[in-house]
CSV table of N, CA and C in Angstrom, one decimal:
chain,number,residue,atom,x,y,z
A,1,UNK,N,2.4,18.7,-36.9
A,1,UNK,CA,1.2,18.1,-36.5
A,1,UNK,C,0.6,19.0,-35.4
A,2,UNK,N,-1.0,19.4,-35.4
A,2,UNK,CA,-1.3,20.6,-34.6
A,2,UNK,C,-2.1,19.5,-33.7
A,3,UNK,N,-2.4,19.5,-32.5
A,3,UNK,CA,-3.4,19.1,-31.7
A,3,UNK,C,-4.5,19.7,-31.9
A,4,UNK,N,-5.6,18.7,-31.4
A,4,UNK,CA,-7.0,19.4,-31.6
A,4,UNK,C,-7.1,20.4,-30.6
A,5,UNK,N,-8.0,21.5,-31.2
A,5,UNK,CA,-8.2,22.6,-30.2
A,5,UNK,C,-8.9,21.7,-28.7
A,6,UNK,N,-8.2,22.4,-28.0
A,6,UNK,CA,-8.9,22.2,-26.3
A,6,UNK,C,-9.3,23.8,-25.6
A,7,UNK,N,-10.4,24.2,-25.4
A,7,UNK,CA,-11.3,25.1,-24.8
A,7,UNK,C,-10.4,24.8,-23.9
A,8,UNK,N,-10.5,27.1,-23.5
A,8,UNK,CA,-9.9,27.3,-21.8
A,8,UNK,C,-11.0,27.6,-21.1
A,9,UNK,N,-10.6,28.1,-20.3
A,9,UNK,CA,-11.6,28.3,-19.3
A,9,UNK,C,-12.6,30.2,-19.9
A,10,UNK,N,-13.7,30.3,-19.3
A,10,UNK,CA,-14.5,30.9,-20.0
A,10,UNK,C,-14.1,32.2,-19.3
A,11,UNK,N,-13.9,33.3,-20.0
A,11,UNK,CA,-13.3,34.9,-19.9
A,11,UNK,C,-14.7,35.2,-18.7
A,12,UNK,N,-13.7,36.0,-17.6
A,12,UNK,CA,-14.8,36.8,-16.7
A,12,UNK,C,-14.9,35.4,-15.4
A,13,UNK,N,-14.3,34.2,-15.8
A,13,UNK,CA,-14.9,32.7,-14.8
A,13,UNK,C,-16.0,32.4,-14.4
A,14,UNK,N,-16.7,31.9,-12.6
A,14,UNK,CA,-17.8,31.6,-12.9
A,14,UNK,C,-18.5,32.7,-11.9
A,15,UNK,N,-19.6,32.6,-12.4
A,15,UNK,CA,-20.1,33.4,-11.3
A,15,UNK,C,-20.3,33.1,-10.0
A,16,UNK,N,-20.9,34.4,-9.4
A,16,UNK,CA,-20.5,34.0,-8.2
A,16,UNK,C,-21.9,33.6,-7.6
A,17,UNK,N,-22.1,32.7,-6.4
A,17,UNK,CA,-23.0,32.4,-5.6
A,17,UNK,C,-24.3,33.6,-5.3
A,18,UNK,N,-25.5,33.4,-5.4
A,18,UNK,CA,-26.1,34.5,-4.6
A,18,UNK,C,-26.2,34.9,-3.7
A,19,UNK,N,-26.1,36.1,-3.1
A,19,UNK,CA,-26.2,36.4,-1.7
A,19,UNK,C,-26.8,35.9,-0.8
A,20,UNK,N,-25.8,35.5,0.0
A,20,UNK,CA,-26.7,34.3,1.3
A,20,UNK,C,-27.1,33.3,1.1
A,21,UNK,N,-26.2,32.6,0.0
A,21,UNK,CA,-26.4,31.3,-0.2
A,21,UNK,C,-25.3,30.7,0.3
A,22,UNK,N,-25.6,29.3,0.4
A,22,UNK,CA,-23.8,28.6,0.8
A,22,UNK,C,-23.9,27.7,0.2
A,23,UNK,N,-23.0,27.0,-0.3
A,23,UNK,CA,-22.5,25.3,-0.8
A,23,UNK,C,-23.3,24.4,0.4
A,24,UNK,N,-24.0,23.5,0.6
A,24,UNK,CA,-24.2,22.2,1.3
A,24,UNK,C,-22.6,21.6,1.3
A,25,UNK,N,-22.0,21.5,2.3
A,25,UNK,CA,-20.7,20.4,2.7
A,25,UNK,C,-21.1,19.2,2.1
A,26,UNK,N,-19.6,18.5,1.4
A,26,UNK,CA,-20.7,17.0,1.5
A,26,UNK,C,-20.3,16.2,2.6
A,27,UNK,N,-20.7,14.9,2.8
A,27,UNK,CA,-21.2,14.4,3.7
A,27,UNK,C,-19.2,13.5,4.7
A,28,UNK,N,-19.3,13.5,5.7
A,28,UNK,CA,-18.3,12.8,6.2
A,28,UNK,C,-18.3,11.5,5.5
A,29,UNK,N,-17.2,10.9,5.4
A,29,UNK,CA,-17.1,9.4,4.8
A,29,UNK,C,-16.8,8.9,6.3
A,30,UNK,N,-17.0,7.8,6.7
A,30,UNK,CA,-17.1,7.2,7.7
A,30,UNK,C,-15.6,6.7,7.9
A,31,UNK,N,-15.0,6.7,8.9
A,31,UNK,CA,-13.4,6.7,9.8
A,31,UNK,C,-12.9,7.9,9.4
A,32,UNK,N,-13.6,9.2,9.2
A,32,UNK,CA,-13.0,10.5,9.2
A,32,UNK,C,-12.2,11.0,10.7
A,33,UNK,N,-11.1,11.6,10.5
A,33,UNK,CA,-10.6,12.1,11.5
A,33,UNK,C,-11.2,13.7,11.7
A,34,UNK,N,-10.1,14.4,12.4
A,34,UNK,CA,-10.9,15.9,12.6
A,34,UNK,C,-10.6,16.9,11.6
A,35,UNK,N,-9.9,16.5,11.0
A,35,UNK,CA,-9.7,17.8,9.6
A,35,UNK,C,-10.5,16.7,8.2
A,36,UNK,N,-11.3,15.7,9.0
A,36,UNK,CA,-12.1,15.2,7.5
A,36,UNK,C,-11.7,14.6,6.3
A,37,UNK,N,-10.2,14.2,6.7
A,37,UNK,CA,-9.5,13.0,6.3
A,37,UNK,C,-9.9,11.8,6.3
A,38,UNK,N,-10.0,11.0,5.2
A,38,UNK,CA,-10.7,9.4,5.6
A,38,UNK,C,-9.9,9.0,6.3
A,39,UNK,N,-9.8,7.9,6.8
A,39,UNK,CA,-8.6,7.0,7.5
A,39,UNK,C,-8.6,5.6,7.6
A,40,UNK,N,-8.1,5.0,7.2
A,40,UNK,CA,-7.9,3.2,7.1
A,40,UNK,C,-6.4,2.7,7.4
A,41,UNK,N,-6.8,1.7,8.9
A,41,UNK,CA,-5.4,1.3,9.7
A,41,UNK,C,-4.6,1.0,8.9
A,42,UNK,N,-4.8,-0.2,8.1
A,42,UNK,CA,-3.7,-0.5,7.0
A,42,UNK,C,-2.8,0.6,6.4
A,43,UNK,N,-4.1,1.3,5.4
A,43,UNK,CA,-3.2,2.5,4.8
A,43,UNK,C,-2.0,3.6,5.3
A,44,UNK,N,-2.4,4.2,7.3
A,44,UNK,CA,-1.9,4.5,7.5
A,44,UNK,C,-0.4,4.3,8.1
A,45,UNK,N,-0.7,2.5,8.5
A,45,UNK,CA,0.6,1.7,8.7
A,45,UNK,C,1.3,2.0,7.5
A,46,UNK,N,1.2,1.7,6.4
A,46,UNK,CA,1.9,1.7,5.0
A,46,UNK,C,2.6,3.1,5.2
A,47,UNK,N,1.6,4.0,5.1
A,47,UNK,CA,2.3,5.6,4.9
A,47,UNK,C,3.6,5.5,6.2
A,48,UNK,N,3.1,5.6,7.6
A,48,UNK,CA,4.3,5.8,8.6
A,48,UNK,C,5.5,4.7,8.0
A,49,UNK,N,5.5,3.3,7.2
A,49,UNK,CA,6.4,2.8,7.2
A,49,UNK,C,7.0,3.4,6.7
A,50,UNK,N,6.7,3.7,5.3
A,50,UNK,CA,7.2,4.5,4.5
A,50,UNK,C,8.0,5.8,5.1
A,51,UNK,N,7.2,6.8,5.8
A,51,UNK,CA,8.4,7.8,6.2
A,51,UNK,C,9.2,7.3,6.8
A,52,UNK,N,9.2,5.9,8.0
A,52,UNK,CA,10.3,5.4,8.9
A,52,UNK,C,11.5,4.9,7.8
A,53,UNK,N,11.0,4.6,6.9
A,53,UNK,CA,12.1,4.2,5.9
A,53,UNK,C,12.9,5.2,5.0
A,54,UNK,N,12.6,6.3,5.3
A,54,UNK,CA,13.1,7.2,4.3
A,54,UNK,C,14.3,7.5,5.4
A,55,UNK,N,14.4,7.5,6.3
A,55,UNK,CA,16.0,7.6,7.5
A,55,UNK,C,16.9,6.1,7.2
A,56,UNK,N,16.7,5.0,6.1
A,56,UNK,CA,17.7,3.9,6.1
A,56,UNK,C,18.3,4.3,5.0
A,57,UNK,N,19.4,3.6,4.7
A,57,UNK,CA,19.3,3.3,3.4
A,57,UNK,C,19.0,2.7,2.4
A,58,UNK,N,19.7,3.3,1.1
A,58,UNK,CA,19.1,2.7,0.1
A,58,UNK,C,18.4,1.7,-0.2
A,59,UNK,N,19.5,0.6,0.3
A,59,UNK,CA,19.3,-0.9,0.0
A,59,UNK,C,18.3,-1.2,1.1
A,60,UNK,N,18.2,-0.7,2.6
A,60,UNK,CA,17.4,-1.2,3.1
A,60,UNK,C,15.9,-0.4,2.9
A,61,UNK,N,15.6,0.6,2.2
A,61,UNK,CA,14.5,1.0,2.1
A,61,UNK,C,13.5,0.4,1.0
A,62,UNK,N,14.5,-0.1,-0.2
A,62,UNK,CA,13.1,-1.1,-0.9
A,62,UNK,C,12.4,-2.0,-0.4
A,63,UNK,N,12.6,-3.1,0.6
A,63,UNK,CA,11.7,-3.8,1.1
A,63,UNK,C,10.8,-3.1,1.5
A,64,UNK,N,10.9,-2.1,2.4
A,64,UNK,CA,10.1,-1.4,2.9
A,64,UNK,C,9.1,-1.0,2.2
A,65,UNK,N,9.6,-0.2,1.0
A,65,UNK,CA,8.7,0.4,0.1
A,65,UNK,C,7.5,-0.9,-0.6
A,66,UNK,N,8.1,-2.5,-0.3
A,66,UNK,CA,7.4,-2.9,-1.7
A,66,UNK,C,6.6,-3.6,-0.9
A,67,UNK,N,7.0,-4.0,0.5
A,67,UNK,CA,6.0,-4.1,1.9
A,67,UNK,C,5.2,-3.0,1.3
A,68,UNK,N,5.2,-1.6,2.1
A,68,UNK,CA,3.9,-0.6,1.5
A,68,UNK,C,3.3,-0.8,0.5
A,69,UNK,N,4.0,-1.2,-0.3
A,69,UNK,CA,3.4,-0.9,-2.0
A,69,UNK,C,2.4,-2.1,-1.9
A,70,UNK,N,2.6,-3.2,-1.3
A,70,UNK,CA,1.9,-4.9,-1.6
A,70,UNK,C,0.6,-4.4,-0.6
A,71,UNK,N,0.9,-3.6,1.1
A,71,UNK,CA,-0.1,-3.8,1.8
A,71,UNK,C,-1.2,-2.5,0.8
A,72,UNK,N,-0.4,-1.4,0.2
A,72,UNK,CA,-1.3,-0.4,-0.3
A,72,UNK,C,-2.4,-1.0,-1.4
A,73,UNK,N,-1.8,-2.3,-2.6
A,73,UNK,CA,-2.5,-2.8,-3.4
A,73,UNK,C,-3.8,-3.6,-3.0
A,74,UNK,N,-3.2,-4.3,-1.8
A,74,UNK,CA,-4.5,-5.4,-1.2
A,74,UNK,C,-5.7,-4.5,-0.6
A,75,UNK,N,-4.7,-3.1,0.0
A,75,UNK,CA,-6.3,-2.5,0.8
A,75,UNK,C,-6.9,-2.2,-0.5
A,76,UNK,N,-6.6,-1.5,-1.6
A,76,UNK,CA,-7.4,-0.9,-2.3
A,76,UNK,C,-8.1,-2.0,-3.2
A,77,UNK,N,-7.7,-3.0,-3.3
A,77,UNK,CA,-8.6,-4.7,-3.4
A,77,UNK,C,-9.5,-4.6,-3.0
A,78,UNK,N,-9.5,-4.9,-1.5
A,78,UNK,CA,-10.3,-5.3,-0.9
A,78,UNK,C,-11.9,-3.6,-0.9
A,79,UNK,N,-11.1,-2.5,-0.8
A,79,UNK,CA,-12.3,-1.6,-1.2
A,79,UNK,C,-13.3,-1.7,-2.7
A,80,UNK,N,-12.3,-2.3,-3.4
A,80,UNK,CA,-13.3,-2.6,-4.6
A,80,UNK,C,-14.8,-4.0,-4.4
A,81,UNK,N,-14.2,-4.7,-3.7
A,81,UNK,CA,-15.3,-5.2,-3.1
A,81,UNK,C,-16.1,-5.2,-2.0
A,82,UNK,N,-16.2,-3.9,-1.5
A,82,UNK,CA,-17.2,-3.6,-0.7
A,82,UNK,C,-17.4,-3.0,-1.2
């Protein structure tokens, strides 16, 4: 059984920009830090627990994880409604 053909990318790539032109940046998202990373307290609580739990063990690192995993679900909840 053959797959349908899927196109590669086009021989030669793309061209290039004209001279002395630049890309427009896009725009900051709001709670950006300084390398223009979004940032949301929750989220980043979840991430550090997570690394703090990667030094327990096994057995005590699932709570941990499903704590992160439950606070990671509700933030991204609650973004779909705003």
């Amino acid at each position: 059984m053959n797959a349908p053909f899927r196109p590669g990318p086009v021989p030669g790539g793309r061209p290039a920009p004209p001279p002395g032109s630049r890309p427009a940046s896009p725009p900051r998202p709001v709670g950006t830090d300084d390398d223009g990373d979004a940032r949301h307290p929750a989220v980043d609580a979840a991430v550090q627990a997570m690394a703090n739990a990667a030094s327990l063990s096994p057995a005590d690192q699932i709570p941990q994880y499903e704590a992160a995993y439950q606070t990671l679900r509700g933030t991204l909840a609650t973004i779909d409604q705003a």
